[in-house]
mmCIF file of C-alpha atoms in Angstrom:
data_model
loop_
_atom_site.group_PDB
_atom_site.id
_atom_site.type_symbol
_atom_site.label_atom_id
_atom_site.label_comp_id
_atom_site.label_asym_id
_atom_site.label_seq_id
_atom_site.Cartn_x
_atom_site.Cartn_y
_atom_site.Cartn_z
ATOM 1 C CA MET A 1 99.861 109.617 88.285
ATOM 2 C CA LYS A 2 99.293 105.877 88.764
ATOM 3 C CA ASP A 3 102.693 103.908 90.121
ATOM 4 C CA GLY A 4 104.218 107.183 90.116
ATOM 5 C CA LYS A 5 107.072 108.085 92.777
ATOM 6 C CA VAL A 6 105.520 109.631 95.764
ATOM 7 C CA TYR A 7 106.785 110.678 99.012
ATOM 8 C CA LEU A 8 105.916 109.698 102.791
ATOM 9 C CA THR A 9 107.187 112.411 105.432
ATOM 10 C CA LEU A 10 106.907 111.794 109.070
ATOM 11 C CA GLN A 11 106.505 114.527 111.653
ATOM 12 C CA ASN A 12 109.846 113.706 112.981
ATOM 13 C CA GLY A 13 111.485 114.718 109.573
ATOM 14 C CA LYS A 14 112.146 111.105 108.320
ATOM 15 C CA GLN A 15 111.305 110.661 104.672
ATOM 16 C CA PHE A 16 110.421 107.488 102.542
ATOM 17 C CA THR A 17 110.034 106.974 98.947
ATOM 18 C CA GLY A 18 107.359 104.737 97.436
ATOM 19 C CA TYR A 19 105.099 104.308 94.390
ATOM 20 C CA ARG A 20 101.149 105.681 94.379
ATOM 21 C CA PHE A 21 98.280 103.340 93.863
ATOM 22 C CA GLY A 22 94.705 104.140 94.084
ATOM 23 C CA ALA A 23 93.626 107.762 93.851
ATOM 24 C CA ASP A 24 95.698 110.925 92.904
ATOM 25 C CA GLY A 25 96.522 113.796 95.350
ATOM 26 C CA ASP A 26 98.468 114.619 98.687
ATOM 27 C CA VAL A 27 97.267 113.800 101.996
ATOM 28 C CA VAL A 28 98.080 114.465 105.573
ATOM 29 C CA GLY A 29 96.783 112.226 108.400
ATOM 30 C CA GLU A 30 97.943 110.412 111.632
ATOM 31 C CA LEU A 31 100.286 107.455 110.981
ATOM 32 C CA VAL A 32 99.099 104.142 112.803
ATOM 33 C CA PHE A 33 100.079 100.308 111.962
ATOM 34 C CA THR A 34 97.832 97.352 112.091
ATOM 35 C CA THR A 35 99.064 93.775 112.404
ATOM 36 C CA GLY A 36 96.282 91.904 110.828
ATOM 37 C CA MET A 37 97.260 89.297 108.268
ATOM 38 C CA THR A 38 93.703 89.260 106.677
ATOM 39 C CA GLY A 39 90.884 91.651 106.795
ATOM 40 C CA TYR A 40 92.044 94.329 104.867
ATOM 41 C CA ILE A 41 88.736 95.183 103.475
ATOM 42 C CA GLU A 42 87.559 95.189 106.974
ATOM 43 C CA THR A 43 90.270 97.640 107.945
ATOM 44 C CA LEU A 44 89.464 99.980 105.067
ATOM 45 C CA THR A 45 85.844 100.204 105.984
ATOM 46 C CA ASP A 46 86.102 100.505 109.747
ATOM 47 C CA PRO A 47 85.000 103.785 110.598
ATOM 48 C CA SER A 48 87.343 103.796 113.571
ATOM 49 C CA TYR A 49 90.392 104.436 111.076
ATOM 50 C CA TYR A 50 88.860 108.073 110.299
ATOM 51 C CA GLY A 51 91.937 110.586 109.729
ATOM 52 C CA GLN A 52 94.557 108.255 109.874
ATOM 53 C CA ILE A 53 97.306 106.851 107.390
ATOM 54 C CA VAL A 54 97.476 103.017 108.067
ATOM 55 C CA ILE A 55 100.399 100.891 107.633
ATOM 56 C CA GLN A 56 99.366 97.375 106.998
ATOM 57 C CA THR A 57 102.251 95.302 108.793
ATOM 58 C CA PHE A 58 101.368 92.116 106.512
ATOM 59 C CA PRO A 59 103.653 92.498 103.521
ATOM 60 C CA LEU A 60 101.245 91.185 100.786
ATOM 61 C CA ILE A 61 97.769 93.075 100.452
ATOM 62 C CA GLY A 62 95.207 92.426 97.861
ATOM 63 C CA ASN A 63 95.802 88.765 97.236
ATOM 64 C CA TYR A 64 92.180 87.910 97.692
ATOM 65 C CA GLY A 65 90.707 90.894 95.942
ATOM 66 C CA VAL A 66 88.048 93.030 97.199
ATOM 67 C CA THR A 67 85.191 90.924 99.020
ATOM 68 C CA PRO A 68 81.908 91.615 100.107
ATOM 69 C CA ASP A 69 83.108 92.056 103.685
ATOM 70 C CA MET A 70 82.611 95.980 104.206
ATOM 71 C CA GLN A 71 82.014 97.180 107.537
ATOM 72 C CA SER A 72 80.527 100.483 106.449
ATOM 73 C CA ALA A 73 79.361 101.956 103.260
ATOM 74 C CA LYS A 74 83.056 103.156 102.142
ATOM 75 C CA PRO A 75 86.582 103.502 103.473
ATOM 76 C CA HIS A 76 87.427 105.701 106.141
ATOM 77 C CA VAL A 77 91.108 105.610 106.163
ATOM 78 C CA SER A 78 93.052 108.747 104.988
ATOM 79 C CA ALA A 79 95.608 106.963 103.146
ATOM 80 C CA TYR A 80 96.973 103.224 102.729
ATOM 81 C CA ILE A 81 100.606 101.853 102.890
ATOM 82 C CA VAL A 82 101.319 98.491 101.980
ATOM 83 C CA ARG A 83 104.871 96.621 101.242
ATOM 84 C CA GLU A 84 103.396 95.155 98.074
ATOM 85 C CA LYS A 85 100.130 95.080 96.322
ATOM 86 C CA CYS A 86 98.801 92.121 94.646
ATOM 87 C CA ASP A 87 97.407 93.163 91.240
ATOM 88 C CA ASN A 88 96.115 89.602 90.093
ATOM 89 C CA PRO A 89 93.923 88.390 93.264
ATOM 90 C CA SER A 90 92.590 84.902 93.499
ATOM 91 C CA ASN A 91 89.189 84.088 95.576
ATOM 92 C CA PHE A 92 85.970 82.900 94.453
ATOM 93 C CA ARG A 93 84.262 85.960 96.164
ATOM 94 C CA CYS A 94 86.611 88.348 94.399
ATOM 95 C CA GLU A 95 84.737 91.445 93.201
ATOM 96 C CA GLY A 96 87.789 93.421 91.906
ATOM 97 C CA THR A 97 91.397 94.430 92.846
ATOM 98 C CA ILE A 98 92.347 96.475 96.021
ATOM 99 C CA GLU A 99 94.004 99.287 93.631
ATOM 100 C CA LYS A 100 90.632 99.865 91.877
ATOM 101 C CA TYR A 101 88.703 99.888 95.445
ATOM 102 C CA LEU A 102 90.911 102.721 96.456
ATOM 103 C CA GLU A 103 90.740 104.709 93.070
ATOM 104 C CA ASP A 104 86.973 104.440 92.908
ATOM 105 C CA ASN A 105 86.702 105.567 96.495
ATOM 106 C CA GLY A 106 89.278 108.441 96.481
ATOM 107 C CA ILE A 107 91.735 106.850 98.853
ATOM 108 C CA ILE A 108 95.559 107.567 98.299
ATOM 109 C CA GLY A 109 97.677 104.269 98.410
ATOM 110 C CA ILE A 110 101.473 103.720 98.477
ATOM 111 C CA TYR A 111 103.541 100.746 98.055
ATOM 112 C CA GLY A 112 107.138 99.472 97.615
ATOM 113 C CA LEU A 113 108.213 101.162 101.275
ATOM 114 C CA ASP A 114 109.980 99.177 104.037
ATOM 115 C CA THR A 115 106.853 98.878 106.140
ATOM 116 C CA ARG A 116 108.595 97.126 108.668
ATOM 117 C CA GLU A 117 111.109 99.862 109.521
ATOM 118 C CA LEU A 118 108.213 102.073 109.195
ATOM 119 C CA THR A 119 106.421 100.214 111.938
ATOM 120 C CA ARG A 120 109.527 100.064 114.117
ATOM 121 C CA ILE A 121 109.677 103.861 113.914
ATOM 122 C CA VAL A 122 105.844 104.218 115.266
ATOM 123 C CA ARG A 123 106.458 101.658 117.869
ATOM 124 C CA GLU A 124 109.532 103.496 119.287
ATOM 125 C CA ALA A 125 108.582 107.208 118.900
ATOM 126 C CA GLY A 126 104.777 106.710 119.066
ATOM 127 C CA VAL A 127 102.050 107.517 116.799
ATOM 128 C CA MET A 128 102.800 110.842 114.741
ATOM 129 C CA ASN A 129 101.431 112.843 111.615
ATOM 130 C CA ALA A 130 102.606 112.154 108.231
ATOM 131 C CA ALA A 131 102.054 113.242 104.613
ATOM 132 C CA ILE A 132 101.853 111.582 101.215
ATOM 133 C CA THR A 133 102.906 113.900 98.627
ATOM 134 C CA THR A 134 104.190 114.205 94.780
ATOM 135 C CA LYS A 135 107.080 116.173 95.708
ATOM 136 C CA PRO A 136 109.373 116.110 98.981
ATOM 137 C CA VAL A 137 108.054 118.037 101.716
ATOM 138 C CA LYS A 138 110.233 121.359 103.010
ATOM 139 C CA ASP A 139 107.651 123.074 105.289
ATOM 140 C CA PHE A 140 106.405 120.773 107.870
ATOM 141 C CA SER A 141 103.850 123.083 109.402
ATOM 142 C CA GLU A 142 101.001 121.444 107.706
ATOM 143 C CA ILE A 143 102.016 118.050 109.012
ATOM 144 C CA GLU A 144 102.738 119.211 112.587
ATOM 145 C CA LYS A 145 99.387 121.058 113.202
ATOM 146 C CA TYR A 146 97.146 118.381 111.699
ATOM 147 C CA ARG A 147 94.606 117.120 114.283
ATOM 148 C CA ILE A 148 91.829 114.741 113.902
ATOM 149 C CA THR A 149 88.686 116.609 114.922
ATOM 150 C CA ASP A 150 84.873 116.146 115.026
ATOM 151 C CA ALA A 151 85.567 112.444 113.990
ATOM 152 C CA VAL A 152 82.345 110.731 115.458
ATOM 153 C CA LYS A 153 80.119 113.588 113.647
ATOM 154 C CA GLN A 154 81.942 112.760 110.347
ATOM 155 C CA VAL A 155 81.134 109.056 110.480
ATOM 156 C CA THR A 156 77.787 108.546 112.330
ATOM 157 C CA CYS A 157 74.459 107.878 110.411
ATOM 158 C CA SER A 158 72.392 110.841 109.321
ATOM 159 C CA GLN A 159 69.072 109.198 110.382
ATOM 160 C CA PRO A 160 67.815 105.846 112.025
ATOM 161 C CA LYS A 161 68.394 102.578 110.581
ATOM 162 C CA TYR A 162 66.079 99.558 111.138
ATOM 163 C CA ILE A 163 67.866 96.157 111.059
ATOM 164 C CA GLY A 164 66.165 92.659 111.673
ATOM 165 C CA ASP A 165 62.937 91.503 112.896
ATOM 166 C CA PRO A 166 60.650 93.967 114.377
ATOM 167 C CA ASN A 167 59.282 91.249 116.657
ATOM 168 C CA GLY A 168 62.638 90.483 118.173
ATOM 169 C CA ILE A 169 64.264 91.983 121.456
ATOM 170 C CA ARG A 170 64.500 95.541 120.768
ATOM 171 C CA ILE A 171 68.215 97.397 120.954
ATOM 172 C CA VAL A 172 69.018 100.744 120.055
ATOM 173 C CA VAL A 173 72.663 100.937 118.589
ATOM 174 C CA TRP A 174 74.110 104.204 119.157
ATOM 175 C CA ASP A 175 76.118 104.760 116.218
ATOM 176 C CA PHE A 176 79.644 106.492 116.950
ATOM 177 C CA GLY A 177 80.908 105.030 113.732
ATOM 178 C CA ALA A 178 79.443 101.419 113.979
ATOM 179 C CA LYS A 179 80.873 98.608 112.106
ATOM 180 C CA TYR A 180 78.168 96.388 110.430
ATOM 181 C CA ASN A 181 78.843 93.238 112.157
ATOM 182 C CA ILE A 182 77.662 94.637 115.542
ATOM 183 C CA ALA A 183 74.251 94.827 114.486
ATOM 184 C CA LYS A 184 74.865 91.587 112.530
ATOM 185 C CA GLU A 185 75.671 89.571 115.612
ATOM 186 C CA LEU A 186 72.702 91.047 117.462
ATOM 187 C CA VAL A 187 70.150 90.266 114.615
ATOM 188 C CA LYS A 188 71.640 86.752 114.376
ATOM 189 C CA ARG A 189 70.602 86.276 118.004
ATOM 190 C CA GLY A 190 67.100 87.462 117.192
ATOM 191 C CA CYS A 191 67.111 91.318 117.977
ATOM 192 C CA TYR A 192 65.533 94.130 116.031
ATOM 193 C CA CYS A 193 68.487 96.764 115.967
ATOM 194 C CA ILE A 194 67.500 100.565 115.559
ATOM 195 C CA GLN A 195 70.827 102.230 114.770
ATOM 196 C CA VAL A 196 70.646 105.964 115.718
ATOM 197 C CA PRO A 197 73.105 108.874 115.178
ATOM 198 C CA SER A 198 75.291 110.092 117.614
ATOM 199 C CA PHE A 199 73.207 113.412 118.126
ATOM 200 C CA TYR A 200 70.189 111.707 119.380
ATOM 201 C CA THR A 201 69.096 112.843 122.618
ATOM 202 C CA ALA A 202 68.366 110.713 125.636
ATOM 203 C CA GLU A 203 64.717 111.310 125.236
ATOM 204 C CA GLN A 204 64.714 110.383 121.627
ATOM 205 C CA ILE A 205 66.525 107.203 122.461
ATOM 206 C CA LEU A 206 64.292 106.209 125.323
ATOM 207 C CA ALA A 207 61.152 107.193 123.170
ATOM 208 C CA LEU A 208 62.100 104.133 120.778
ATOM 209 C CA ASN A 209 61.311 101.824 123.785
ATOM 210 C CA PRO A 210 64.567 100.026 123.578
ATOM 211 C CA GLN A 211 65.144 96.953 125.853
ATOM 212 C CA GLY A 212 68.859 97.591 125.605
ATOM 213 C CA LEU A 213 71.498 100.052 124.495
ATOM 214 C CA MET A 214 74.531 99.067 122.493
ATOM 215 C CA LEU A 215 77.530 101.577 122.386
ATOM 216 C CA SER A 216 79.186 101.352 119.136
ATOM 217 C CA ASN A 217 82.769 101.659 118.232
ATOM 218 C CA GLY A 218 84.046 104.754 116.737
ATOM 219 C CA PRO A 219 87.118 107.161 115.716
ATOM 220 C CA GLY A 220 88.911 109.970 117.369
ATOM 221 C CA ASP A 221 89.608 111.398 121.080
ATOM 222 C CA PRO A 222 86.686 110.134 123.302
ATOM 223 C CA SER A 223 86.736 113.170 125.585
ATOM 224 C CA GLU A 224 86.133 115.487 122.678
ATOM 225 C CA ASN A 225 82.514 113.995 122.475
ATOM 226 C CA VAL A 226 81.130 116.335 125.299
ATOM 227 C CA GLU A 227 77.484 116.311 124.282
ATOM 228 C CA VAL A 228 77.404 112.509 123.809
ATOM 229 C CA ILE A 229 78.896 111.998 127.313
ATOM 230 C CA GLU A 230 76.339 114.209 129.049
ATOM 231 C CA THR A 231 73.562 112.365 127.051
ATOM 232 C CA MET A 232 74.903 109.017 128.101
ATOM 233 C CA ARG A 233 74.706 110.170 132.003
ATOM 234 C CA LYS A 234 70.979 110.718 131.446
ATOM 235 C CA LEU A 235 70.553 106.836 130.389
ATOM 236 C CA VAL A 236 72.816 105.301 132.976
ATOM 237 C CA GLY A 237 70.539 102.851 134.910
ATOM 238 C CA LYS A 238 67.623 103.307 132.562
ATOM 239 C CA LEU A 239 68.413 100.184 130.725
ATOM 240 C CA PRO A 240 71.090 97.266 130.089
ATOM 241 C CA ILE A 241 74.059 98.675 128.447
ATOM 242 C CA PHE A 242 76.843 97.337 126.427
ATOM 243 C CA GLY A 243 79.921 99.402 125.026
ATOM 244 C CA ILE A 244 82.516 98.335 122.510
ATOM 245 C CA CYS A 245 85.766 100.107 121.937
ATOM 246 C CA LEU A 246 84.756 104.041 121.718
ATOM 247 C CA GLY A 247 81.677 103.104 123.477
ATOM 248 C CA HIS A 248 83.886 101.591 126.369
ATOM 249 C CA GLN A 249 85.673 104.843 126.505
ATOM 250 C CA LEU A 250 82.703 107.040 126.546
ATOM 251 C CA PHE A 251 80.979 105.330 128.971
ATOM 252 C CA ALA A 252 83.912 105.448 131.313
ATOM 253 C CA LEU A 253 83.866 109.097 130.823
ATOM 254 C CA ALA A 254 80.233 109.542 131.682
ATOM 255 C CA MET A 255 80.621 107.598 134.903
ATOM 256 C CA GLY A 256 83.590 110.276 135.853
ATOM 257 C CA GLY A 257 86.441 107.973 134.613
ATOM 258 C CA ALA A 258 89.512 109.183 132.532
ATOM 259 C CA THR A 259 90.915 108.387 129.205
ATOM 260 C CA LYS A 260 94.437 108.897 127.789
ATOM 261 C CA LYS A 261 96.205 108.718 124.244
ATOM 262 C CA MET A 262 98.649 105.489 124.183
ATOM 263 C CA LYS A 263 101.880 105.644 122.486
ATOM 264 C CA TYR A 264 100.862 103.562 119.488
ATOM 265 C CA GLY A 265 97.799 101.906 120.276
ATOM 266 C CA HIS A 266 96.128 98.400 119.667
ATOM 267 C CA ARG A 267 95.281 97.773 116.079
ATOM 268 C CA GLY A 268 95.048 94.052 114.572
ATOM 269 C CA GLY A 269 93.424 90.633 115.112
ATOM 270 C CA ASN A 270 95.689 89.212 117.370
ATOM 271 C CA GLN A 271 95.644 91.106 120.611
ATOM 272 C CA PRO A 272 95.303 88.850 124.134
ATOM 273 C CA VAL A 273 92.799 90.185 126.749
ATOM 274 C CA LYS A 274 92.631 88.362 130.154
ATOM 275 C CA CYS A 275 89.655 87.954 131.972
ATOM 276 C CA LEU A 276 90.472 88.848 135.644
ATOM 277 C CA ASN A 277 87.718 86.668 137.101
ATOM 278 C CA THR A 278 88.730 83.393 135.557
ATOM 279 C CA GLY A 279 92.262 84.114 134.225
ATOM 280 C CA ARG A 280 91.318 82.897 130.962
ATOM 281 C CA VAL A 281 93.032 84.545 127.983
ATOM 282 C CA TYR A 282 91.016 85.540 124.658
ATOM 283 C CA ILE A 283 92.516 86.451 121.120
ATOM 284 C CA SER A 284 90.699 89.795 120.348
ATOM 285 C CA SER A 285 90.523 92.034 117.455
ATOM 286 C CA GLN A 286 91.041 95.548 118.340
ATOM 287 C CA ASN A 287 91.514 99.129 116.805
ATOM 288 C CA HIS A 288 92.141 101.986 119.291
ATOM 289 C CA GLY A 289 94.565 104.683 120.195
ATOM 290 C CA TYR A 290 93.032 105.717 123.499
ATOM 291 C CA GLU A 291 92.670 103.574 126.724
ATOM 292 C CA VAL A 292 90.522 103.951 129.855
ATOM 293 C CA ILE A 293 92.460 104.589 132.905
ATOM 294 C CA SER A 294 91.944 101.625 135.199
ATOM 295 C CA SER A 295 92.230 103.298 138.518
ATOM 296 C CA SER A 296 89.715 106.304 137.430
ATOM 297 C CA VAL A 297 86.742 103.660 137.465
ATOM 298 C CA GLN A 298 87.345 102.379 140.830
ATOM 299 C CA GLY A 299 84.504 102.768 143.069
ATOM 300 C CA VAL A 300 81.827 102.959 140.404
ATOM 301 C CA GLY A 301 82.919 100.061 138.125
ATOM 302 C CA CYS A 302 85.369 97.037 138.147
ATOM 303 C CA VAL A 303 88.030 96.244 135.685
ATOM 304 C CA SER A 304 87.139 93.067 134.074
ATOM 305 C CA TYR A 305 89.626 92.655 131.356
ATOM 306 C CA ILE A 306 93.002 93.647 130.804
ATOM 307 C CA ASN A 307 95.700 93.427 127.744
ATOM 308 C CA ALA A 308 97.941 90.443 128.548
ATOM 309 C CA ASN A 309 100.906 92.285 126.776
ATOM 310 C CA ASP A 310 100.894 95.980 128.514
ATOM 311 C CA GLY A 311 98.205 95.538 131.319
ATOM 312 C CA THR A 312 96.013 98.343 129.925
ATOM 313 C CA CYS A 313 92.440 98.099 130.542
ATOM 314 C CA GLU A 314 90.319 96.124 128.233
ATOM 315 C CA GLY A 315 86.913 95.907 130.025
ATOM 316 C CA VAL A 316 84.941 97.154 132.895
ATOM 317 C CA ASP A 317 81.877 95.954 134.647
ATOM 318 C CA TYR A 318 79.125 98.185 136.277
ATOM 319 C CA PRO A 319 77.082 95.849 138.216
ATOM 320 C CA ASP A 320 74.907 98.513 140.018
ATOM 321 C CA TYR A 321 74.068 99.858 136.686
ATOM 322 C CA ASN A 322 73.410 96.647 134.745
ATOM 323 C CA ALA A 323 76.190 97.741 132.168
ATOM 324 C CA PHE A 324 79.266 96.548 130.970
ATOM 325 C CA THR A 325 82.162 97.656 128.469
ATOM 326 C CA VAL A 326 85.183 96.256 126.396
ATOM 327 C CA GLN A 327 87.727 97.791 124.462
ATOM 328 C CA PHE A 328 88.106 95.041 122.036
ATOM 329 C CA HIS A 329 85.879 93.885 119.218
ATOM 330 C CA PRO A 330 83.703 90.817 120.101
ATOM 331 C CA GLU A 331 82.111 91.084 116.752
ATOM 332 C CA ALA A 332 85.269 89.995 115.078
ATOM 333 C CA ARG A 333 84.863 91.484 111.506
ATOM 334 C CA GLY A 334 87.693 90.785 110.882
ATOM 335 C CA GLY A 335 89.297 88.854 113.590
ATOM 336 C CA PRO A 336 88.973 85.834 115.938
ATOM 337 C CA ARG A 337 85.519 84.903 117.553
ATOM 338 C CA ASP A 338 86.712 84.035 120.890
ATOM 339 C CA ALA A 339 84.810 86.930 122.637
ATOM 340 C CA SER A 340 81.367 86.584 120.757
ATOM 341 C CA PHE A 341 79.862 85.170 123.905
ATOM 342 C CA LEU A 342 79.540 88.751 125.096
ATOM 343 C CA PHE A 343 76.583 89.510 122.915
ATOM 344 C CA ASP A 344 74.852 86.269 124.691
ATOM 345 C CA ARG A 345 75.902 88.120 128.031
ATOM 346 C CA PHE A 346 74.318 91.282 127.090
ATOM 347 C CA LEU A 347 71.116 89.623 126.082
ATOM 348 C CA LYS A 348 70.844 87.504 129.291
ATOM 349 C CA ASN A 349 71.279 91.066 131.113
ATOM 350 C CA ILE A 350 68.143 92.081 129.266
ATOM 351 C CA THR A 351 65.888 88.966 129.486
ATOM 352 C CA GLU A 352 66.705 88.337 132.959
ATOM 353 C CA GLY A 353 66.410 92.098 134.055
ATOM 354 C CA LYS A 354 69.532 91.889 135.859
ATOM 355 C CA TYR A 355 73.320 92.228 135.725
ATOM 356 C CA ASN A 356 75.116 88.910 134.882
ATOM 357 C CA ALA A 357 78.880 89.086 135.441
#
């Protein structure tokens, strides 16, 4: 029912009418928004959006079409909401329209809604569940009981992947939903990346003889990953570690810290983070709905970055263990490149055999 009328029903009872594009069907998911003005292909293919219905706050989406900037093999959003879709993209790298891409990948899209009003609702009330349906919803039970579970298990690779020059610095990328650009940034710096599934044991990881361990981004509630956290504890202090996004949260939990769900999270390419050592502010790309509670890592780690808007934890250093983690995305795909130096810092920790603040 292409371009047919569909309904977006929120958990709080509010209902919006729009028009379908992409795939047919009904869907329930967690409703979130992202403020990125560009990078919609990267958003669609970021595994961290697994189980979520994504609102794009920028009003026109699809104007440069589908470009080869995917961050995983397929889209992971449950559904996609835009104010206006572009059917006639213009870009020399364009490989098709956003509508055809969603249709081919089975992702439901909806356009023609007031996305500003929708975003305000989420900002004021917080993240909530929602459904996109062909008929008005009368029974809210399916929406209310929806939960994102086993998210990492759904998006991790099934077997190891080998990326880069085998003669380079040997890095294990522990895949909790890793974006392509994490490995690309490491390979660009002369590394050989072995991307392994989330269910790998500490013994399996160490048997690969890595010189460093990268903890990737990923979706869902970090505290749900009990087995991963237990495995991570066995690796602390064994080799230099760098964690990004979910990897940052999981490492904090492994070190005895705590996390909590945020009201509406940070999603987009314009999040300011402040380095507490220098006072410098960087503009970062982010996509997360949980945060590390700063006070919970005191004594074992030092908070290194905070969000300049709300003061939440954006990074932790663990000098006694040659490890550091950040909540934001230094691989910058899509988003600003302000924080790409963190990959250089990780490699310096490896090559010098000690922690470098």
